[in-house]
PDB file of C-alpha atoms in Angstrom:
ATOM      1  CA  SER A 115      18.609  47.412  -4.192  1.00  0.00           C
ATOM      2  CA  SER A 116      19.141  50.161  -6.718  1.00  0.00           C
ATOM      3  CA  TRP A 117      20.908  52.387  -4.183  1.00  0.00           C
ATOM      4  CA  ASN A 118      19.586  55.193  -6.367  1.00  0.00           C
ATOM      5  CA  PRO A 119      17.143  57.456  -4.475  1.00  0.00           C
ATOM      6  CA  ASP A 120      16.755  59.750  -7.494  1.00  0.00           C
ATOM      7  CA  MET A 121      15.513  56.821  -9.582  1.00  0.00           C
ATOM      8  CA  VAL A 122      13.175  55.714  -6.799  1.00  0.00           C
ATOM      9  CA  ARG A 123      11.787  59.236  -6.464  1.00  0.00           C
ATOM     10  CA  GLU A 124      11.242  59.486 -10.217  1.00  0.00           C
ATOM     11  CA  GLY A 125       9.516  56.091 -10.314  1.00  0.00           C
ATOM     12  CA  ALA A 126       7.141  57.220  -7.582  1.00  0.00           C
ATOM     13  CA  ARG A 127       6.540  60.516  -9.388  1.00  0.00           C
ATOM     14  CA  ILE A 128       5.555  58.699 -12.593  1.00  0.00           C
ATOM     15  CA  ALA A 129       3.305  56.292 -10.669  1.00  0.00           C
ATOM     16  CA  ALA A 130       1.658  59.266  -8.960  1.00  0.00           C
ATOM     17  CA  ALA A 131       1.011  61.038 -12.250  1.00  0.00           C
ATOM     18  CA  GLU A 132      -0.558  57.925 -13.762  1.00  0.00           C
ATOM     19  CA  ALA A 133      -2.698  57.225 -10.677  1.00  0.00           C
ATOM     20  CA  ALA A 134      -3.859  60.824 -10.315  1.00  0.00           C
ATOM     21  CA  ALA A 135      -4.873  60.881 -13.977  1.00  0.00           C
ATOM     22  CA  THR A 136      -7.458  58.187 -13.207  1.00  0.00           C
ATOM     23  CA  GLY A 137      -8.679  59.942 -10.061  1.00  0.00           C
ATOM     24  CA  VAL A 138      -6.698  57.898  -7.517  1.00  0.00           C
ATOM     25  CA  ARG A 139      -5.104  60.368  -5.095  1.00  0.00           C
ATOM     26  CA  TRP A 140      -3.836  58.052  -2.352  1.00  0.00           C
ATOM     27  CA  THR A 141      -1.447  55.081  -2.484  1.00  0.00           C
ATOM     28  CA  PHE A 142      -0.636  52.473   0.168  1.00  0.00           C
ATOM     29  CA  ALA A 143       3.130  52.856  -0.252  1.00  0.00           C
ATOM     30  CA  PRO A 144       5.980  52.990   0.570  1.00  0.00           C
ATOM     31  CA  MET A 145       6.397  49.816   2.567  1.00  0.00           C
ATOM     32  CA  VAL A 146       9.410  50.415   4.795  1.00  0.00           C
ATOM     33  CA  ASP A 147       9.277  47.297   6.970  1.00  0.00           C
ATOM     34  CA  ILE A 148      12.763  46.000   7.675  1.00  0.00           C
ATOM     35  CA  SER A 149      12.721  42.450   6.306  1.00  0.00           C
ATOM     36  CA  ARG A 150      15.374  39.931   7.272  1.00  0.00           C
ATOM     37  CA  ASP A 151      13.569  36.578   7.150  1.00  0.00           C
ATOM     38  CA  ALA A 152      13.218  35.303   3.577  1.00  0.00           C
ATOM     39  CA  ARG A 153      10.384  33.004   4.706  1.00  0.00           C
ATOM     40  CA  TRP A 154       8.158  36.072   5.090  1.00  0.00           C
ATOM     41  CA  GLY A 155       6.222  36.384   1.839  1.00  0.00           C
ATOM     42  CA  ARG A 156       6.097  40.173   1.878  1.00  0.00           C
ATOM     43  CA  ILE A 157       9.858  40.547   1.864  1.00  0.00           C
ATOM     44  CA  ALA A 158       9.655  41.195  -1.906  1.00  0.00           C
ATOM     45  CA  GLU A 159       7.526  44.279  -1.241  1.00  0.00           C
ATOM     46  CA  SER A 160       9.949  45.808   1.244  1.00  0.00           C
ATOM     47  CA  LEU A 161      12.949  48.075   0.765  1.00  0.00           C
ATOM     48  CA  GLY A 162      15.309  45.551   2.296  1.00  0.00           C
ATOM     49  CA  GLU A 163      17.085  44.608   5.487  1.00  0.00           C
ATOM     50  CA  ASP A 164      19.025  47.794   6.198  1.00  0.00           C
ATOM     51  CA  PRO A 165      17.429  50.650   8.200  1.00  0.00           C
ATOM     52  CA  TYR A 166      19.504  53.343   6.487  1.00  0.00           C
ATOM     53  CA  LEU A 167      18.702  52.140   2.962  1.00  0.00           C
ATOM     54  CA  ALA A 168      14.993  51.818   3.778  1.00  0.00           C
ATOM     55  CA  SER A 169      15.046  55.291   5.310  1.00  0.00           C
ATOM     56  CA  VAL A 170      16.621  56.936   2.272  1.00  0.00           C
ATOM     57  CA  LEU A 171      14.541  55.113  -0.330  1.00  0.00           C
ATOM     58  CA  GLY A 172      11.317  55.408   1.682  1.00  0.00           C
ATOM     59  CA  ALA A 173      11.749  59.172   1.976  1.00  0.00           C
ATOM     60  CA  ALA A 174      12.486  59.356  -1.750  1.00  0.00           C
ATOM     61  CA  MET A 175       9.245  57.520  -2.543  1.00  0.00           C
ATOM     62  CA  VAL A 176       7.243  59.838  -0.295  1.00  0.00           C
ATOM     63  CA  LYS A 177       8.660  62.894  -2.057  1.00  0.00           C
ATOM     64  CA  GLY A 178       8.043  61.336  -5.460  1.00  0.00           C
ATOM     65  CA  PHE A 179       4.418  60.520  -4.724  1.00  0.00           C
ATOM     66  CA  GLN A 180       3.534  63.770  -3.000  1.00  0.00           C
ATOM     67  CA  GLY A 181       5.779  66.398  -4.575  1.00  0.00           C
ATOM     68  CA  ASP A 182       5.698  69.797  -2.914  1.00  0.00           C
ATOM     69  CA  ASP A 183       1.916  70.231  -2.883  1.00  0.00           C
ATOM     70  CA  LEU A 184      -0.718  67.522  -2.435  1.00  0.00           C
ATOM     71  CA  SER A 185      -3.255  69.623  -4.341  1.00  0.00           C
ATOM     72  CA  ALA A 186      -1.082  69.791  -7.458  1.00  0.00           C
ATOM     73  CA  PRO A 187      -2.131  67.747 -10.490  1.00  0.00           C
ATOM     74  CA  GLY A 188      -0.168  64.523 -10.522  1.00  0.00           C
ATOM     75  CA  SER A 189       0.369  64.462  -6.760  1.00  0.00           C
ATOM     76  CA  ILE A 190      -0.961  61.680  -4.536  1.00  0.00           C
ATOM     77  CA  ALA A 191      -0.788  61.084  -0.789  1.00  0.00           C
ATOM     78  CA  ALA A 192       1.685  58.488   0.421  1.00  0.00           C
ATOM     79  CA  CYS A 193       0.815  55.945   3.118  1.00  0.00           C
ATOM     80  CA  VAL A 194       3.817  54.574   4.983  1.00  0.00           C
ATOM     81  CA  LYS A 195       3.391  50.988   6.147  1.00  0.00           C
ATOM     82  CA  HIS A 196       3.289  48.882   8.231  1.00  0.00           C
ATOM     83  CA  TYR A 197       3.762  50.652  11.524  1.00  0.00           C
ATOM     84  CA  ALA A 198       5.672  48.976  13.047  1.00  0.00           C
ATOM     85  CA  GLY A 199       7.852  45.886  13.248  1.00  0.00           C
ATOM     86  CA  TYR A 200       5.711  43.874  10.836  1.00  0.00           C
ATOM     87  CA  GLY A 201       8.757  42.323   9.169  1.00  0.00           C
ATOM     88  CA  ALA A 202       9.822  40.707  12.445  1.00  0.00           C
ATOM     89  CA  SER A 203       6.950  38.192  12.389  1.00  0.00           C
ATOM     90  CA  GLU A 204       8.065  34.955  14.027  1.00  0.00           C
ATOM     91  CA  ALA A 205       9.283  32.322  11.528  1.00  0.00           C
ATOM     92  CA  GLY A 206       8.018  34.441   8.626  1.00  0.00           C
ATOM     93  CA  ARG A 207       4.365  33.844   9.530  1.00  0.00           C
ATOM     94  CA  ASP A 208       2.236  36.725   8.271  1.00  0.00           C
ATOM     95  CA  TYR A 209      -0.238  38.477  10.592  1.00  0.00           C
ATOM     96  CA  ALA A 210       1.616  36.968  13.531  1.00  0.00           C
ATOM     97  CA  ALA A 211       3.327  37.896  16.755  1.00  0.00           C
ATOM     98  CA  THR A 212       6.630  39.704  17.119  1.00  0.00           C
ATOM     99  CA  THR A 213       8.991  40.066  20.034  1.00  0.00           C
ATOM    100  CA  ILE A 214      11.063  43.206  19.613  1.00  0.00           C
ATOM    101  CA  ALA A 215      13.291  44.692  22.291  1.00  0.00           C
ATOM    102  CA  ASP A 216      12.995  48.462  22.643  1.00  0.00           C
ATOM    103  CA  ASN A 217      16.588  48.936  21.499  1.00  0.00           C
ATOM    104  CA  GLU A 218      15.947  46.923  18.327  1.00  0.00           C
ATOM    105  CA  MET A 219      12.643  48.661  17.677  1.00  0.00           C
ATOM    106  CA  ARG A 220      14.215  52.100  17.923  1.00  0.00           C
ATOM    107  CA  ASN A 221      17.427  51.369  16.056  1.00  0.00           C
ATOM    108  CA  VAL A 222      16.235  48.917  13.385  1.00  0.00           C
ATOM    109  CA  TYR A 223      12.488  49.123  12.759  1.00  0.00           C
ATOM    110  CA  LEU A 224      11.558  52.739  13.535  1.00  0.00           C
ATOM    111  CA  PRO A 225      14.190  54.791  11.637  1.00  0.00           C
ATOM    112  CA  PRO A 226      12.566  54.324   8.184  1.00  0.00           C
ATOM    113  CA  PHE A 227       9.220  55.479   9.582  1.00  0.00           C
ATOM    114  CA  LYS A 228      10.812  58.555  11.115  1.00  0.00           C
ATOM    115  CA  ALA A 229      12.544  59.342   7.832  1.00  0.00           C
ATOM    116  CA  ALA A 230       9.230  59.048   5.970  1.00  0.00           C
ATOM    117  CA  ALA A 231       7.489  61.277   8.514  1.00  0.00           C
ATOM    118  CA  ASP A 232      10.298  63.822   8.236  1.00  0.00           C
ATOM    119  CA  ALA A 233       9.852  63.724   4.452  1.00  0.00           C
ATOM    120  CA  GLY A 234       6.255  64.863   4.951  1.00  0.00           C
ATOM    121  CA  ALA A 235       4.289  61.618   4.527  1.00  0.00           C
ATOM    122  CA  ALA A 236       0.587  62.419   4.699  1.00  0.00           C
ATOM    123  CA  THR A 237      -0.586  59.090   6.132  1.00  0.00           C
ATOM    124  CA  PHE A 238       0.611  55.967   7.937  1.00  0.00           C
ATOM    125  CA  MET A 239      -0.848  52.455   8.142  1.00  0.00           C
ATOM    126  CA  THR A 240      -0.725  50.196  11.183  1.00  0.00           C
ATOM    127  CA  SER A 241       0.739  46.705  11.172  1.00  0.00           C
ATOM    128  CA  PHE A 242      -1.292  43.508  11.446  1.00  0.00           C
ATOM    129  CA  GLY A 243       1.014  41.976  14.025  1.00  0.00           C
ATOM    130  CA  ASP A 244       1.410  42.441  17.726  1.00  0.00           C
ATOM    131  CA  ILE A 245       4.521  43.688  19.465  1.00  0.00           C
ATOM    132  CA  ASP A 246       5.291  41.955  22.750  1.00  0.00           C
ATOM    133  CA  GLY A 247       1.616  41.057  23.205  1.00  0.00           C
ATOM    134  CA  VAL A 248       0.042  44.376  22.143  1.00  0.00           C
ATOM    135  CA  PRO A 249      -1.277  44.527  18.551  1.00  0.00           C
ATOM    136  CA  ALA A 250       0.035  47.545  16.646  1.00  0.00           C
ATOM    137  CA  THR A 251      -3.488  48.660  15.691  1.00  0.00           C
ATOM    138  CA  GLY A 252      -4.366  49.058  19.372  1.00  0.00           C
ATOM    139  CA  ASN A 253      -0.953  50.178  20.571  1.00  0.00           C
ATOM    140  CA  ASP A 254      -1.292  53.579  22.261  1.00  0.00           C
ATOM    141  CA  TYR A 255       2.408  53.685  23.162  1.00  0.00           C
ATOM    142  CA  LEU A 256       3.523  52.961  19.611  1.00  0.00           C
ATOM    143  CA  ILE A 257       1.130  55.382  17.861  1.00  0.00           C
ATOM    144  CA  ASN A 258       0.348  58.210  20.270  1.00  0.00           C
ATOM    145  CA  GLY A 259       3.482  57.863  22.359  1.00  0.00           C
ATOM    146  CA  ILE A 260       6.234  57.383  19.788  1.00  0.00           C
ATOM    147  CA  LEU A 261       4.858  58.296  16.347  1.00  0.00           C
ATOM    148  CA  ARG A 262       2.783  61.300  17.322  1.00  0.00           C
ATOM    149  CA  GLY A 263       4.527  62.281  20.555  1.00  0.00           C
ATOM    150  CA  GLU A 264       8.206  61.700  19.831  1.00  0.00           C
ATOM    151  CA  ILE A 265       8.429  61.724  16.027  1.00  0.00           C
ATOM    152  CA  GLY A 266       5.809  64.442  15.637  1.00  0.00           C
ATOM    153  CA  PHE A 267       3.612  62.870  12.947  1.00  0.00           C
ATOM    154  CA  GLU A 268       0.356  64.829  12.664  1.00  0.00           C
ATOM    155  CA  GLY A 269      -1.245  63.115   9.683  1.00  0.00           C
ATOM    156  CA  LEU A 270      -3.853  60.405   9.248  1.00  0.00           C
ATOM    157  CA  MET A 271      -3.407  56.870  10.586  1.00  0.00           C
ATOM    158  CA  ILE A 272      -5.363  54.092   8.866  1.00  0.00           C
ATOM    159  CA  SER A 273      -5.668  50.495   9.982  1.00  0.00           C
ATOM    160  CA  ASP A 274      -4.534  47.719   7.699  1.00  0.00           C
ATOM    161  CA  TRP A 275      -7.155  45.470   6.098  1.00  0.00           C
ATOM    162  CA  ASP A 276      -9.512  44.432   8.939  1.00  0.00           C
ATOM    163  CA  SER A 277      -6.719  44.840  11.508  1.00  0.00           C
ATOM    164  CA  ILE A 278      -9.187  46.457  13.927  1.00  0.00           C
ATOM    165  CA  GLY A 279     -11.387  43.377  13.705  1.00  0.00           C
ATOM    166  CA  GLN A 280      -8.302  41.243  14.164  1.00  0.00           C
ATOM    167  CA  LEU A 281      -7.734  42.780  17.589  1.00  0.00           C
ATOM    168  CA  ILE A 282     -10.327  40.173  18.600  1.00  0.00           C
ATOM    169  CA  ILE A 283      -8.452  37.345  16.870  1.00  0.00           C
ATOM    170  CA  HIS A 284      -5.285  38.377  18.689  1.00  0.00           C
ATOM    171  CA  GLY A 285      -7.212  37.967  21.945  1.00  0.00           C
ATOM    172  CA  PHE A 286      -6.651  41.628  22.783  1.00  0.00           C
ATOM    173  CA  CYS A 287     -10.318  42.725  22.567  1.00  0.00           C
ATOM    174  CA  GLU A 288     -13.539  40.886  23.293  1.00  0.00           C
ATOM    175  CA  ASP A 289     -15.817  42.250  20.561  1.00  0.00           C
ATOM    176  CA  PRO A 290     -16.034  44.879  17.774  1.00  0.00           C
ATOM    177  CA  THR A 291     -17.155  47.562  20.218  1.00  0.00           C
ATOM    178  CA  GLU A 292     -14.081  47.152  22.380  1.00  0.00           C
ATOM    179  CA  ALA A 293     -11.859  46.869  19.310  1.00  0.00           C
ATOM    180  CA  ALA A 294     -13.230  50.119  17.890  1.00  0.00           C
ATOM    181  CA  LYS A 295     -12.685  51.939  21.186  1.00  0.00           C
ATOM    182  CA  VAL A 296      -9.161  50.592  21.686  1.00  0.00           C
ATOM    183  CA  ALA A 297      -8.066  51.424  18.118  1.00  0.00           C
ATOM    184  CA  ALA A 298      -9.582  54.911  18.155  1.00  0.00           C
ATOM    185  CA  GLU A 299      -8.071  55.817  21.503  1.00  0.00           C
ATOM    186  CA  ALA A 300      -4.713  54.394  20.376  1.00  0.00           C
ATOM    187  CA  GLY A 301      -4.633  56.911  17.512  1.00  0.00           C
ATOM    188  CA  VAL A 302      -6.147  55.102  14.503  1.00  0.00           C
ATOM    189  CA  ASP A 303      -8.274  57.542  12.492  1.00  0.00           C
ATOM    190  CA  MET A 304      -9.687  55.368   9.708  1.00  0.00           C
ATOM    191  CA  ASP A 305     -10.902  51.767   9.709  1.00  0.00           C
ATOM    192  CA  MET A 306     -10.065  49.748   6.617  1.00  0.00           C
ATOM    193  CA  MET A 307     -12.732  47.106   6.091  1.00  0.00           C
ATOM    194  CA  SER A 308     -13.710  45.885   9.558  1.00  0.00           C
ATOM    195  CA  SER A 309     -16.676  48.351   9.843  1.00  0.00           C
ATOM    196  CA  ALA A 310     -16.076  48.528  13.615  1.00  0.00           C
ATOM    197  CA  PHE A 311     -15.810  52.329  13.538  1.00  0.00           C
ATOM    198  CA  VAL A 312     -18.998  52.788  11.512  1.00  0.00           C
ATOM    199  CA  ASP A 313     -20.925  50.242  13.567  1.00  0.00           C
ATOM    200  CA  CYS A 314     -19.675  51.035  17.065  1.00  0.00           C
ATOM    201  CA  LEU A 315     -18.206  54.522  17.526  1.00  0.00           C
ATOM    202  CA  PRO A 316     -21.516  56.469  17.537  1.00  0.00           C
ATOM    203  CA  ALA A 317     -22.905  54.359  20.383  1.00  0.00           C
ATOM    204  CA  LEU A 318     -19.632  54.539  22.328  1.00  0.00           C
ATOM    205  CA  VAL A 319     -19.809  58.339  22.233  1.00  0.00           C
ATOM    206  CA  ARG A 320     -23.555  58.519  22.959  1.00  0.00           C
ATOM    207  CA  GLU A 321     -23.206  56.204  25.945  1.00  0.00           C
ATOM    208  CA  GLY A 322     -20.262  58.142  27.336  1.00  0.00           C
ATOM    209  CA  GLN A 323     -17.785  55.288  26.924  1.00  0.00           C
ATOM    210  CA  MET A 324     -15.547  57.350  24.644  1.00  0.00           C
ATOM    211  CA  ASP A 325     -14.798  61.064  24.725  1.00  0.00           C
ATOM    212  CA  GLU A 326     -16.340  62.833  21.727  1.00  0.00           C
ATOM    213  CA  ALA A 327     -13.088  64.803  21.416  1.00  0.00           C
ATOM    214  CA  VAL A 328     -11.399  61.587  20.247  1.00  0.00           C
ATOM    215  CA  LEU A 329     -13.887  61.319  17.370  1.00  0.00           C
ATOM    216  CA  ASP A 330     -13.450  65.026  16.576  1.00  0.00           C
ATOM    217  CA  THR A 331      -9.693  64.543  16.280  1.00  0.00           C
ATOM    218  CA  MET A 332     -10.128  61.529  13.988  1.00  0.00           C
ATOM    219  CA  ALA A 333     -12.568  63.416  11.760  1.00  0.00           C
ATOM    220  CA  ARG A 334     -10.287  66.457  11.683  1.00  0.00           C
ATOM    221  CA  ARG A 335      -7.352  64.395  10.414  1.00  0.00           C
ATOM    222  CA  VAL A 336      -9.481  62.773   7.691  1.00  0.00           C
ATOM    223  CA  LEU A 337     -10.928  66.102   6.563  1.00  0.00           C
ATOM    224  CA  THR A 338      -7.552  67.841   6.669  1.00  0.00           C
ATOM    225  CA  LEU A 339      -6.165  65.248   4.254  1.00  0.00           C
ATOM    226  CA  LYS A 340      -9.182  65.612   1.974  1.00  0.00           C
ATOM    227  CA  PHE A 341      -8.833  69.406   1.912  1.00  0.00           C
ATOM    228  CA  LYS A 342      -5.114  69.144   1.168  1.00  0.00           C
TER     229      LYS A 342
END
């Protein structure tokens, strides 16, 4: 813990300049998961166990990566992860289940995400885990209800690596078609690696199983980020 948001912001600014110079304009950081179980391997990637510290440093990283204008040379889009409660995985087991009371979710795990959204983060990434039986990548209440509805985030939401496909492993969806539909309707705009969106969304829309307006909204968020 440096407790030095100016240093954190400057570190992110330098990383952004170096990445942008090679053509990389998007980074999967900051990771603002509150991490309190040292058995969890990703604790080293997090900003710590305190919601206030993670909020301040996470916002500083967002501002360092993005600056005042995403189109400026040396600016890259931040991606705040993993939304949400990933660090509460039972017994430190990665990709696993979490049980988080609403009070704890709102007062411990969500504040850093709100701070990052308030700082202007362009994108968010969903968590691998489930929260009280509902995987984050298919969690309409968590994404559309809280993040978009209450916090007011309007940017792009991407799944974590194959986390749409893992909706099946969690036992939440039967097949890739259902997983694609559930994730899209829950507010996920981009599918990292599972190919469920590419393989299944066109047929879901053609067959009338998913409103085309959902796809339009997803495409609009992706294109808006690209234009910015």
